Coordinates of C-alpha atoms in Angstrom, one line a residue:
M8 CA 70.6 -96.7 29.6
N9 CA 70.4 -95.9 33.0
I10 CA 69.4 -92.7 34.4
S11 CA 70.4 -91.6 38.1
L12 CA 68.2 -89.1 39.4
I13 CA 69.8 -86.8 41.7
I14 CA 67.3 -83.9 44.3
C15 CA 68.5 -81.8 46.9
T16 CA 66.1 -81.3 49.1
Y17 CA 65.8 -78.5 51.7
M18 CA 63.3 -78.1 54.2
R19 CA 60.0 -78.7 51.3
P20 CA 58.7 -82.5 52.5
E21 CA 55.8 -82.5 50.1
P22 CA 56.6 -80.9 47.3
L23 CA 59.5 -83.8 47.4
S24 CA 56.7 -86.3 48.3
R25 CA 54.6 -84.5 45.1
L26 CA 57.5 -85.0 42.8
L27 CA 59.0 -88.4 43.9
E28 CA 55.3 -89.8 42.8
T29 CA 55.4 -89.1 39.6
V30 CA 58.7 -89.5 39.0
M31 CA 57.9 -93.7 40.3
S32 CA 55.2 -93.5 37.6
Q33 CA 58.2 -93.0 34.7
T34 CA 56.8 -95.3 31.7
H35 CA 61.5 -95.2 31.8
V36 CA 62.4 -95.5 35.9
P37 CA 65.6 -94.0 36.8
A38 CA 68.3 -96.8 38.0
E39 CA 69.0 -94.9 40.8
I40 CA 67.4 -91.9 42.9
L41 CA 69.3 -90.4 45.2
I42 CA 67.1 -87.8 47.8
I43 CA 70.2 -85.5 49.3
D44 CA 68.7 -83.6 52.0
G45 CA 69.9 -81.3 54.1
S46 CA 66.9 -79.5 56.1
T47 CA 67.7 -79.2 60.4
D48 CA 64.3 -81.4 61.0
D49 CA 63.8 -85.1 60.8
A50 CA 60.2 -83.8 58.5
T51 CA 61.2 -84.8 54.5
Q52 CA 62.7 -88.0 55.5
L53 CA 59.5 -89.7 58.1
I54 CA 57.7 -88.5 54.5
L55 CA 60.2 -90.6 52.4
D56 CA 59.3 -92.7 54.7
K57 CA 55.2 -93.2 54.4
F58 CA 56.1 -92.8 50.9
N59 CA 58.6 -96.3 50.9
S60 CA 55.9 -98.2 53.5
I61 CA 52.9 -97.1 50.9
S62 CA 55.1 -98.1 47.7
N63 CA 55.6 -101.2 50.2
S64 CA 52.7 -102.4 50.8
I65 CA 49.6 -101.4 50.0
A66 CA 47.0 -103.0 47.3
R67 CA 47.8 -102.1 43.0
S68 CA 44.9 -99.9 42.8
E69 CA 46.0 -98.1 45.4
V70 CA 49.1 -97.5 44.3
I71 CA 48.3 -96.4 40.9
E72 CA 45.3 -93.8 42.2
R73 CA 47.9 -92.1 45.8
L74 CA 51.1 -91.6 42.6
F75 CA 48.5 -89.4 41.2
L76 CA 47.2 -87.3 43.7
N77 CA 47.4 -83.8 43.9
S78 CA 48.6 -84.7 40.1
S79 CA 48.0 -83.2 36.3
F80 CA 48.5 -85.9 34.5
N81 CA 46.5 -89.2 33.7
P82 CA 46.2 -91.3 36.4
N83 CA 44.5 -93.6 34.4
A84 CA 47.7 -94.0 31.3
R85 CA 49.5 -96.8 31.5
S86 CA 48.6 -98.7 34.3
E87 CA 50.7 -101.9 33.6
V88 CA 53.8 -100.6 32.9
L89 CA 53.1 -98.9 36.8
E90 CA 52.2 -101.6 38.6
D91 CA 55.1 -103.7 37.2
R92 CA 58.0 -100.8 38.2
L93 CA 55.7 -100.5 42.0
S94 CA 56.4 -104.4 42.0
S95 CA 60.0 -104.8 41.5
S96 CA 60.2 -101.7 43.5
A97 CA 59.6 -103.2 46.6
S98 CA 61.8 -105.7 47.0
N99 CA 64.6 -104.0 45.7
S100 CA 63.6 -100.1 46.3
I101 CA 65.9 -97.9 43.6
I102 CA 65.7 -95.1 46.1
S103 CA 68.6 -93.8 48.3
Y104 CA 67.8 -91.5 51.4
Y105 CA 71.0 -89.4 52.0
K106 CA 70.8 -86.8 55.3
V107 CA 73.6 -84.7 54.6
P108 CA 75.9 -83.5 57.6
P109 CA 75.7 -79.4 58.2
E110 CA 79.0 -79.3 56.5
H111 CA 77.6 -80.3 53.2
R112 CA 74.4 -77.6 53.4
G113 CA 74.1 -76.0 51.0
L114 CA 73.0 -76.6 47.3
T115 CA 76.1 -76.8 44.9
K116 CA 77.2 -79.1 48.1
Q117 CA 74.5 -81.4 48.1
R118 CA 74.5 -82.2 44.2
N119 CA 78.1 -82.6 44.6
Y120 CA 77.7 -85.4 47.4
G121 CA 75.3 -87.3 45.6
I122 CA 77.3 -87.0 42.5
E123 CA 79.9 -88.8 44.4
R124 CA 77.5 -91.6 45.2
V125 CA 76.0 -92.5 41.9
R126 CA 76.9 -95.9 40.8
E127 CA 79.6 -96.5 38.3
D128 CA 77.6 -98.4 35.4
I129 CA 75.3 -94.7 35.2
D130 CA 75.5 -93.2 31.5
I131 CA 73.1 -89.9 32.3
V132 CA 72.8 -88.2 35.7
A133 CA 69.9 -86.1 36.1
F134 CA 69.3 -83.3 38.1
L135 CA 65.5 -82.1 38.9
D136 CA 65.3 -79.4 41.4
D137 CA 62.5 -80.7 44.6
D138 CA 60.2 -78.0 43.3
T139 CA 58.8 -79.6 40.4
V140 CA 56.3 -82.0 38.9
L141 CA 57.3 -84.9 35.8
D142 CA 55.3 -85.6 33.2
Q143 CA 54.9 -89.8 32.6
L144 CA 57.1 -89.2 29.4
Y145 CA 60.1 -87.1 31.0
F146 CA 62.8 -89.6 31.3
E147 CA 62.2 -92.0 28.1
N148 CA 62.1 -88.2 25.9
L149 CA 65.0 -87.4 28.0
K150 CA 66.4 -90.8 26.9
K151 CA 65.4 -90.4 23.9
A152 CA 67.7 -87.4 23.6
F153 CA 70.4 -88.1 24.8
L154 CA 71.1 -91.3 21.9
E155 CA 70.0 -89.0 18.5
L156 CA 72.0 -86.2 19.9
P157 CA 75.4 -87.7 20.1
D158 CA 77.3 -85.0 21.4
A159 CA 75.8 -83.7 23.9
S160 CA 76.8 -82.9 27.0
G161 CA 73.9 -81.6 28.8
I162 CA 70.5 -81.4 28.1
G163 CA 67.6 -79.9 30.2
G164 CA 63.7 -79.6 30.2
I165 CA 61.1 -77.6 30.0
A166 CA 59.0 -76.3 32.1
T167 CA 55.2 -76.4 30.6
N168 CA 53.4 -74.2 33.0
E169 CA 55.7 -71.5 32.7
N170 CA 56.1 -70.9 28.6
R171 CA 54.5 -68.2 27.0
W172 CA 55.0 -69.1 23.5
K173 CA 51.8 -68.8 21.0
K174 CA 51.4 -69.2 17.6
K175 CA 51.9 -66.3 15.4
A176 CA 49.0 -65.5 14.7
Q177 CA 49.7 -61.5 12.1
K178 CA 51.9 -60.6 10.0
K179 CA 53.8 -58.0 12.1
Y180 CA 54.6 -57.7 15.3
D181 CA 56.2 -54.6 17.3
K182 CA 59.9 -55.7 17.7
H183 CA 60.3 -53.7 20.6
H184 CA 57.3 -55.7 22.5
Y185 CA 57.6 -59.3 21.0
Y186 CA 59.8 -61.7 20.4
I187 CA 59.4 -63.6 17.3
F188 CA 61.4 -67.4 16.6
E189 CA 59.8 -70.0 13.8
D190 CA 56.6 -69.5 13.8
H191 CA 56.7 -68.2 17.4
V192 CA 55.4 -65.1 19.3
I193 CA 56.1 -64.4 22.9
K194 CA 55.4 -60.7 24.6
E195 CA 58.7 -59.2 26.2
S196 CA 58.4 -58.2 29.7
T197 CA 57.9 -54.7 31.1
R198 CA 61.8 -54.8 31.9
N199 CA 63.3 -57.1 28.2
V200 CA 61.3 -53.4 26.7
L201 CA 63.3 -51.1 28.0
R202 CA 65.9 -52.8 27.3
N203 CA 65.7 -53.1 23.3
K204 CA 64.4 -49.6 23.2
L205 CA 68.2 -49.0 25.0
H206 CA 69.6 -50.3 22.8
L207 CA 70.3 -52.5 25.7
G208 CA 68.2 -56.0 24.3
S209 CA 70.6 -59.6 24.0
N210 CA 71.5 -60.2 20.8
E211 CA 71.2 -63.7 21.0
L212 CA 69.2 -66.7 20.3
P213 CA 67.4 -68.2 23.8
G214 CA 69.8 -69.9 26.8
V215 CA 73.1 -68.1 25.3
L216 CA 74.7 -66.3 27.4
P217 CA 75.2 -62.2 25.3
S218 CA 79.0 -60.9 25.0
Y219 CA 77.4 -58.6 28.1
S220 CA 75.4 -61.7 29.6
H221 CA 72.1 -60.5 30.6
G222 CA 70.3 -62.9 28.3
R223 CA 67.3 -64.2 27.1
T224 CA 65.9 -65.2 30.4
F225 CA 62.4 -67.6 28.5
S226 CA 62.6 -71.3 27.5
Y227 CA 62.2 -72.1 23.5
P228 CA 58.3 -72.5 22.2
I229 CA 57.0 -76.3 22.4
T230 CA 58.2 -77.9 19.7
G231 CA 59.5 -81.5 20.1
K232 CA 62.9 -80.1 18.6
Y233 CA 66.3 -80.1 20.5
Y234 CA 68.3 -76.7 20.3
P235 CA 71.7 -75.7 20.8
V236 CA 71.5 -73.6 24.5
D237 CA 74.4 -72.7 26.8
L238 CA 71.9 -72.5 30.0
I239 CA 70.3 -75.0 31.5
V240 CA 68.4 -74.5 34.4
G241 CA 68.6 -75.9 37.8
M242 CA 65.1 -77.4 37.6
S243 CA 65.8 -79.8 34.4
M244 CA 69.4 -80.7 34.3
S245 CA 70.8 -83.8 32.8
F246 CA 74.7 -84.8 32.0
R247 CA 76.8 -87.4 31.1
K248 CA 78.3 -89.2 33.7
K249 CA 82.0 -88.5 31.9
V250 CA 81.2 -84.8 32.9
V251 CA 80.6 -84.5 36.7
D252 CA 83.0 -87.2 36.7
Q253 CA 85.8 -84.7 35.5
I254 CA 83.6 -81.0 36.7
K255 CA 82.1 -80.5 39.9
F256 CA 79.6 -78.0 40.9
S257 CA 81.2 -74.9 42.0
K258 CA 82.1 -73.6 45.9
F259 CA 81.7 -70.7 44.7
F260 CA 78.3 -71.1 44.5
E261 CA 77.5 -71.4 48.6
G262 CA 74.1 -71.4 50.4
Y263 CA 71.1 -71.5 47.9
G264 CA 73.3 -71.3 45.1
L265 CA 71.8 -68.6 42.7
Y266 CA 73.1 -69.5 39.1
E267 CA 75.7 -72.5 40.7
D268 CA 73.4 -74.3 37.5
A269 CA 74.7 -71.6 34.9
D270 CA 78.5 -72.1 35.6
F271 CA 78.1 -75.2 35.4
S272 CA 76.5 -75.8 32.0
L273 CA 78.8 -73.4 30.8
R274 CA 82.0 -75.5 32.5
A275 CA 80.7 -78.4 30.7
L276 CA 80.7 -77.2 26.9
S277 CA 84.2 -78.0 26.9
F278 CA 82.5 -81.5 26.6
G279 CA 80.1 -80.7 23.3
Q280 CA 76.8 -78.6 23.0
N281 CA 73.9 -78.7 25.8
Y282 CA 70.4 -78.4 24.2
L283 CA 66.9 -77.8 25.5
A284 CA 64.8 -80.8 24.6
T285 CA 61.3 -79.5 24.0
N286 CA 59.3 -82.6 24.9
V287 CA 61.3 -83.3 27.2
Q288 CA 59.0 -81.7 30.5
L289 CA 57.4 -80.8 33.7
E290 CA 55.6 -78.1 35.5
H291 CA 58.0 -76.3 38.4
H292 CA 55.9 -74.2 41.0
H293 CA 58.3 -72.2 43.0
D294 CA 57.9 -73.5 46.4
A295 CA 59.3 -70.5 49.0
A296 CA 60.1 -72.8 50.9
G297 CA 64.3 -72.5 51.8
R298 CA 64.5 -68.9 50.1
P299 CA 67.1 -66.9 51.0
N300 CA 65.2 -63.1 52.1
K301 CA 65.5 -60.7 49.3
Y302 CA 68.8 -58.5 50.7
R303 CA 70.8 -61.7 49.6
Y304 CA 69.6 -62.7 46.6
G305 CA 69.3 -59.0 45.2
K306 CA 73.2 -59.2 45.8
M307 CA 74.0 -63.0 44.7
V308 CA 72.0 -61.8 41.5
V309 CA 74.2 -59.0 40.8
R310 CA 77.8 -60.9 42.0
N311 CA 76.7 -64.1 41.2
G312 CA 75.8 -62.8 37.4
W313 CA 79.4 -61.4 37.0
Y314 CA 80.9 -64.4 38.0
V315 CA 79.0 -66.3 35.3
W316 CA 79.6 -63.5 32.5
R317 CA 83.3 -64.3 33.5
V318 CA 83.4 -67.7 33.1
K319 CA 81.8 -67.5 29.6
H320 CA 83.5 -64.1 28.6
P321 CA 86.1 -64.6 30.3
N322 CA 88.5 -61.0 28.8
P323 CA 85.6 -58.5 27.9
S324 CA 85.6 -55.8 25.7
F325 CA 85.3 -52.5 27.1
K326 CA 82.1 -51.8 25.6
N327 CA 80.8 -54.9 26.6
K328 CA 81.5 -54.4 30.6
I329 CA 79.7 -51.2 30.0
K330 CA 76.6 -52.4 28.4
W331 CA 76.6 -55.7 31.4
Y332 CA 76.6 -52.2 33.7
Q333 CA 74.3 -49.9 32.4
I334 CA 71.6 -53.6 32.1
T335 CA 71.8 -54.5 35.1
I336 CA 71.7 -50.5 36.3
L337 CA 68.5 -50.5 35.1
L338 CA 67.2 -53.7 36.3
T339 CA 68.5 -52.5 39.9
T340 CA 65.8 -49.7 39.0
I341 CA 63.3 -51.2 38.1
R342 CA 63.3 -52.9 41.6
F343 CA 63.0 -50.3 43.0
L344 CA 60.3 -48.2 40.8
N345 CA 58.5 -51.3 41.6
I346 CA 58.0 -50.4 45.3
F347 CA 55.5 -48.2 43.6
T348 CA 53.8 -50.6 40.9
T349 CA 53.5 -53.9 43.1
N350 CA 51.7 -54.3 46.4
E351 CA 54.7 -56.2 47.4
R352 CA 56.6 -53.1 48.4
K353 CA 59.0 -53.6 51.3
E354 CA 61.2 -57.3 48.8
A355 CA 60.9 -54.9 45.8
F356 CA 62.9 -52.0 47.6
T357 CA 64.6 -55.3 50.1
E358 CA 66.2 -56.4 46.7
A359 CA 66.6 -53.6 45.4
I360 CA 68.5 -52.0 48.1
G361 CA 71.2 -55.4 48.2
R362 CA 71.4 -54.8 43.9
T363 CA 72.4 -51.7 44.8
V364 CA 75.5 -53.5 47.2
G365 CA 76.0 -55.8 45.3
I366 CA 77.3 -53.3 42.1
L367 CA 79.3 -51.0 44.4
S368 CA 81.0 -54.0 45.6
L369 CA 81.9 -54.8 42.6
L370 CA 84.3 -51.6 42.4
F371 CA 86.7 -53.5 44.9
N372 CA 86.3 -57.7 45.6
K373 CA 84.9 -58.3 41.9
P374 CA 83.8 -62.3 42.6
K375 CA 86.9 -64.7 42.3

């Protein structure tokens, strides 16, 4: 099973380098790696050239040491496999670098740019955010998941550094403050506690979009199991090639592309079931570079969220429409209150204004 990895990047040379180090140390390395760079300078290309130079010239022991520099994973694990990978890649690099022109910049455009350049013999097309770091078994377990789930259209991984699930330690928990799944429990955020008390909480499992949208944003506990979902998070998502051959990332999501992953994974459901594989693991470090200002972000949260909701539920009932707006206004109010409850007062105010403008814009100009 051949895997093609597409990494879209923008002004993040150092995080990209760390990611590539963990990609090249995998027990199952992708057949090809496509770097789609929308940066306005040459820093990413220079680091990539240095990365390839190091991989091709220095001693094997030094390569192994460098590959695990700044990594949280064991540098001594599977060294023989790693040496074989580096030896073969030295003579035939699997990394292809593309510096896109201005008209192709932006996450969705860059992803489509990469899809168009995937080899014909590829079975799985994987996408990773450039600020992630992989567990050594990431691609081995991803391949295993697709083989064990023949109905899978897409499969997502799990960020271990963001997983807040814990084993149940008592018989009863306050249903407003905790969410229980199987034998695990997770503490709800303040916004979800309020939603639960106001009967606006999600009535679906994590990763499944309710009829009024605004689903559970946390993942599943790390059990090694596969869980069916609607939504796959863009930091770690993979699809069968037949899917990306027939659908592309929507041009609606320009620039930063907030929720473009949700839109794509919802449309991918027409080809099969999406899953979250809790043994496909990585870390997500949310590098601040390349992110939009808080006003634009707040506006996108509302408008892009509305768009994705209508992709899954194009004709919601009046009750569900009211519920969607109630939740959106509640979350905007909470963001305004963050002006007084957090140290990032300017950011909270700016984002809250953006959300407010986004809500008002829906009255006159709904996304299409």
